Amino acid sequence: MILMTALALGMAAQGRCTALDTRLPRPLAGWTREGRGLDTGHAAMLPVRGGSVEAQIAIRKAGTVGIAIDRAGWIDAFAAGSPRALRMASERRGPRCSTIHKILYYRMRPGTYRVTVNRLKGGRAKLMLTHD
């Protein structure tokens, strides 16, 4: 019985994270660096006002762009001047043992886009872009 308990505790410990954000995949390596503005290569802490965040992004190369966030929220992306949100290509949870809550992916062409995040709680939200 003692051996079974020790074995169960050992297996449970393997499932826990001892450190966060230390083994992020290459496209998310910038998550631990803070920068200005929403871009690839670094994360940005943006002020939440009225439960929302809004940012402009410039896409230079067509492809699938991910928007990573550290908390629950409703993320939309809009082409410049368009009132209609882009259709999301896919969504994923953040990597195990990271502070990334989720990543939403959109197919984007070069140009300027507006990103909005709604239904946020707290004073700041951490976001970052990834590009395939």
mmCIF file of C-alpha atoms in Angstrom:
data_model
loop_
_atom_site.group_PDB
_atom_site.id
_atom_site.type_symbol
_atom_site.label_atom_id
_atom_site.label_comp_id
_atom_site.label_asym_id
_atom_site.label_seq_id
_atom_site.Cartn_x
_atom_site.Cartn_y
_atom_site.Cartn_z
ATOM 1 C CA MET A 1 0.000 0.000 0.000
ATOM 2 C CA ILE A 2 2.811 2.438 0.868
ATOM 3 C CA LEU A 3 4.568 1.621 -2.396
ATOM 4 C CA MET A 4 1.370 2.308 -4.369
ATOM 5 C CA THR A 5 0.899 5.662 -2.594
ATOM 6 C CA ALA A 6 4.513 6.681 -3.285
ATOM 7 C CA LEU A 7 4.147 5.657 -6.933
ATOM 8 C CA ALA A 8 0.910 7.653 -7.287
ATOM 9 C CA LEU A 9 2.489 10.743 -5.684
ATOM 10 C CA GLY A 10 5.510 10.478 -7.995
ATOM 11 C CA MET A 11 3.285 10.299 -11.061
ATOM 12 C CA ALA A 12 1.247 13.294 -9.871
ATOM 13 C CA ALA A 13 4.426 15.337 -9.355
ATOM 14 C CA GLN A 14 5.484 14.646 -12.966
ATOM 15 C CA GLY A 15 2.278 16.328 -14.186
ATOM 16 C CA ARG A 16 2.987 19.565 -12.315
ATOM 17 C CA CYS A 17 4.983 22.441 -13.697
ATOM 18 C CA THR A 18 7.970 23.505 -11.642
ATOM 19 C CA ALA A 19 8.625 26.587 -13.825
ATOM 20 C CA LEU A 20 6.467 28.519 -16.271
ATOM 21 C CA ASP A 21 7.419 29.814 -19.732
ATOM 22 C CA THR A 22 10.830 28.094 -19.779
ATOM 23 C CA ARG A 23 10.269 25.662 -22.672
ATOM 24 C CA LEU A 24 8.202 27.607 -25.158
ATOM 25 C CA PRO A 25 8.307 26.606 -28.830
ATOM 26 C CA ARG A 26 10.382 28.880 -31.054
ATOM 27 C CA PRO A 27 7.459 30.949 -32.444
ATOM 28 C CA LEU A 28 6.530 31.836 -28.841
ATOM 29 C CA ALA A 29 10.056 32.407 -27.482
ATOM 30 C CA GLY A 30 9.445 36.174 -27.284
ATOM 31 C CA TRP A 31 6.608 35.686 -24.784
ATOM 32 C CA THR A 32 9.010 36.337 -21.909
ATOM 33 C CA ARG A 33 10.362 39.591 -23.432
ATOM 34 C CA GLU A 34 8.250 42.710 -23.013
ATOM 35 C CA GLY A 35 8.108 45.233 -25.823
ATOM 36 C CA ARG A 36 5.952 48.065 -27.065
ATOM 37 C CA GLY A 37 3.018 47.367 -29.297
ATOM 38 C CA LEU A 38 1.582 44.106 -30.514
ATOM 39 C CA ASP A 39 4.128 42.318 -32.721
ATOM 40 C CA THR A 40 6.163 39.115 -33.102
ATOM 41 C CA GLY A 41 9.357 38.659 -31.100
ATOM 42 C CA HIS A 42 8.024 40.112 -27.855
ATOM 43 C CA ALA A 43 4.869 40.322 -25.766
ATOM 44 C CA ALA A 44 3.085 43.546 -24.876
ATOM 45 C CA MET A 45 1.237 44.381 -21.665
ATOM 46 C CA LEU A 46 -1.771 46.395 -22.776
ATOM 47 C CA PRO A 47 -4.084 48.372 -20.468
ATOM 48 C CA VAL A 48 -7.628 47.052 -20.149
ATOM 49 C CA ARG A 49 -10.276 49.767 -20.317
ATOM 50 C CA GLY A 50 -13.903 48.884 -19.776
ATOM 51 C CA GLY A 51 -13.063 45.193 -20.097
ATOM 52 C CA SER A 52 -11.446 45.684 -23.530
ATOM 53 C CA VAL A 53 -8.103 46.117 -25.286
ATOM 54 C CA GLU A 54 -7.567 47.420 -28.800
ATOM 55 C CA ALA A 55 -4.369 47.492 -30.873
ATOM 56 C CA GLN A 56 -3.294 48.062 -34.466
ATOM 57 C CA ILE A 57 -0.940 45.645 -36.168
ATOM 58 C CA ALA A 58 0.940 45.767 -39.459
ATOM 59 C CA ILE A 59 1.345 42.500 -41.346
ATOM 60 C CA ARG A 60 4.252 42.520 -43.793
ATOM 61 C CA LYS A 61 4.079 38.929 -45.058
ATOM 62 C CA ALA A 62 0.959 36.897 -45.889
ATOM 63 C CA GLY A 63 0.344 33.836 -43.768
ATOM 64 C CA THR A 64 -1.282 32.535 -40.626
ATOM 65 C CA VAL A 65 -0.973 34.957 -37.734
ATOM 66 C CA GLY A 66 -1.544 33.856 -34.157
ATOM 67 C CA ILE A 67 -2.668 36.134 -31.356
ATOM 68 C CA ALA A 68 -1.604 34.773 -27.965
ATOM 69 C CA ILE A 69 -3.139 36.019 -24.719
ATOM 70 C CA ASP A 70 -2.520 35.321 -21.051
ATOM 71 C CA ARG A 71 -6.166 35.255 -19.933
ATOM 72 C CA ALA A 72 -9.692 34.488 -21.024
ATOM 73 C CA GLY A 73 -11.096 37.014 -23.495
ATOM 74 C CA TRP A 74 -12.892 37.314 -26.822
ATOM 75 C CA ILE A 75 -10.341 38.106 -29.586
ATOM 76 C CA ASP A 76 -11.343 39.572 -32.958
ATOM 77 C CA ALA A 77 -9.214 40.847 -35.856
ATOM 78 C CA PHE A 78 -10.447 43.310 -38.481
ATOM 79 C CA ALA A 79 -8.874 44.392 -41.773
ATOM 80 C CA ALA A 80 -8.301 48.167 -41.863
ATOM 81 C CA GLY A 81 -11.574 49.996 -42.373
ATOM 82 C CA SER A 82 -13.720 46.850 -42.222
ATOM 83 C CA PRO A 83 -16.505 46.558 -39.646
ATOM 84 C CA ARG A 84 -16.562 42.780 -40.124
ATOM 85 C CA ALA A 85 -14.254 40.535 -38.081
ATOM 86 C CA LEU A 86 -12.036 38.055 -39.895
ATOM 87 C CA ARG A 87 -12.957 34.393 -39.707
ATOM 88 C CA MET A 88 -10.743 32.548 -37.260
ATOM 89 C CA ALA A 89 -8.665 29.775 -38.870
ATOM 90 C CA SER A 90 -8.090 27.831 -35.632
ATOM 91 C CA GLU A 91 -7.688 28.092 -31.874
ATOM 92 C CA ARG A 92 -5.321 26.349 -29.463
ATOM 93 C CA ARG A 93 -4.693 26.339 -25.750
ATOM 94 C CA GLY A 94 -1.354 27.755 -24.673
ATOM 95 C CA PRO A 95 1.545 25.326 -24.345
ATOM 96 C CA ARG A 96 1.739 23.239 -21.195
ATOM 97 C CA CYS A 97 3.633 24.959 -18.372
ATOM 98 C CA SER A 98 3.185 28.420 -19.902
ATOM 99 C CA THR A 99 1.251 31.520 -18.909
ATOM 100 C CA ILE A 100 -0.336 31.635 -22.385
ATOM 101 C CA HIS A 101 -4.050 30.981 -21.985
ATOM 102 C CA LYS A 102 -4.878 30.545 -25.682
ATOM 103 C CA ILE A 103 -3.797 31.402 -29.217
ATOM 104 C CA LEU A 104 -6.229 32.297 -32.007
ATOM 105 C CA TYR A 105 -5.029 32.009 -35.605
ATOM 106 C CA TYR A 106 -6.136 34.093 -38.597
ATOM 107 C CA ARG A 107 -5.071 34.063 -42.252
ATOM 108 C CA MET A 108 -3.858 37.563 -43.080
ATOM 109 C CA ARG A 109 -2.417 39.342 -46.090
ATOM 110 C CA PRO A 110 -0.017 42.280 -45.889
ATOM 111 C CA GLY A 111 -1.737 45.348 -44.498
ATOM 112 C CA THR A 112 -2.991 47.001 -41.345
ATOM 113 C CA TYR A 113 -5.385 45.268 -38.967
ATOM 114 C CA ARG A 114 -7.192 46.146 -35.768
ATOM 115 C CA VAL A 115 -7.204 43.596 -32.942
ATOM 116 C CA THR A 116 -9.805 43.825 -30.188
ATOM 117 C CA VAL A 117 -10.071 41.735 -27.057
ATOM 118 C CA ASN A 118 -13.285 41.960 -25.049
ATOM 119 C CA ARG A 119 -14.710 40.384 -21.900
ATOM 120 C CA LEU A 120 -11.452 40.885 -20.030
ATOM 121 C CA LYS A 121 -11.038 41.027 -16.274
ATOM 122 C CA GLY A 122 -8.145 42.828 -14.610
ATOM 123 C CA GLY A 123 -6.156 45.943 -15.415
ATOM 124 C CA ARG A 124 -3.753 44.598 -18.055
ATOM 125 C CA ALA A 125 -3.594 41.823 -20.640
ATOM 126 C CA LYS A 126 -0.454 40.305 -22.115
ATOM 127 C CA LEU A 127 -0.586 39.630 -25.876
ATOM 128 C CA MET A 128 1.832 38.566 -28.588
ATOM 129 C CA LEU A 129 1.705 37.814 -32.319
ATOM 130 C CA THR A 130 3.125 34.729 -33.975
ATOM 131 C CA HIS A 131 3.602 34.239 -37.712
ATOM 132 C CA ASP A 132 4.027 30.991 -39.627
#
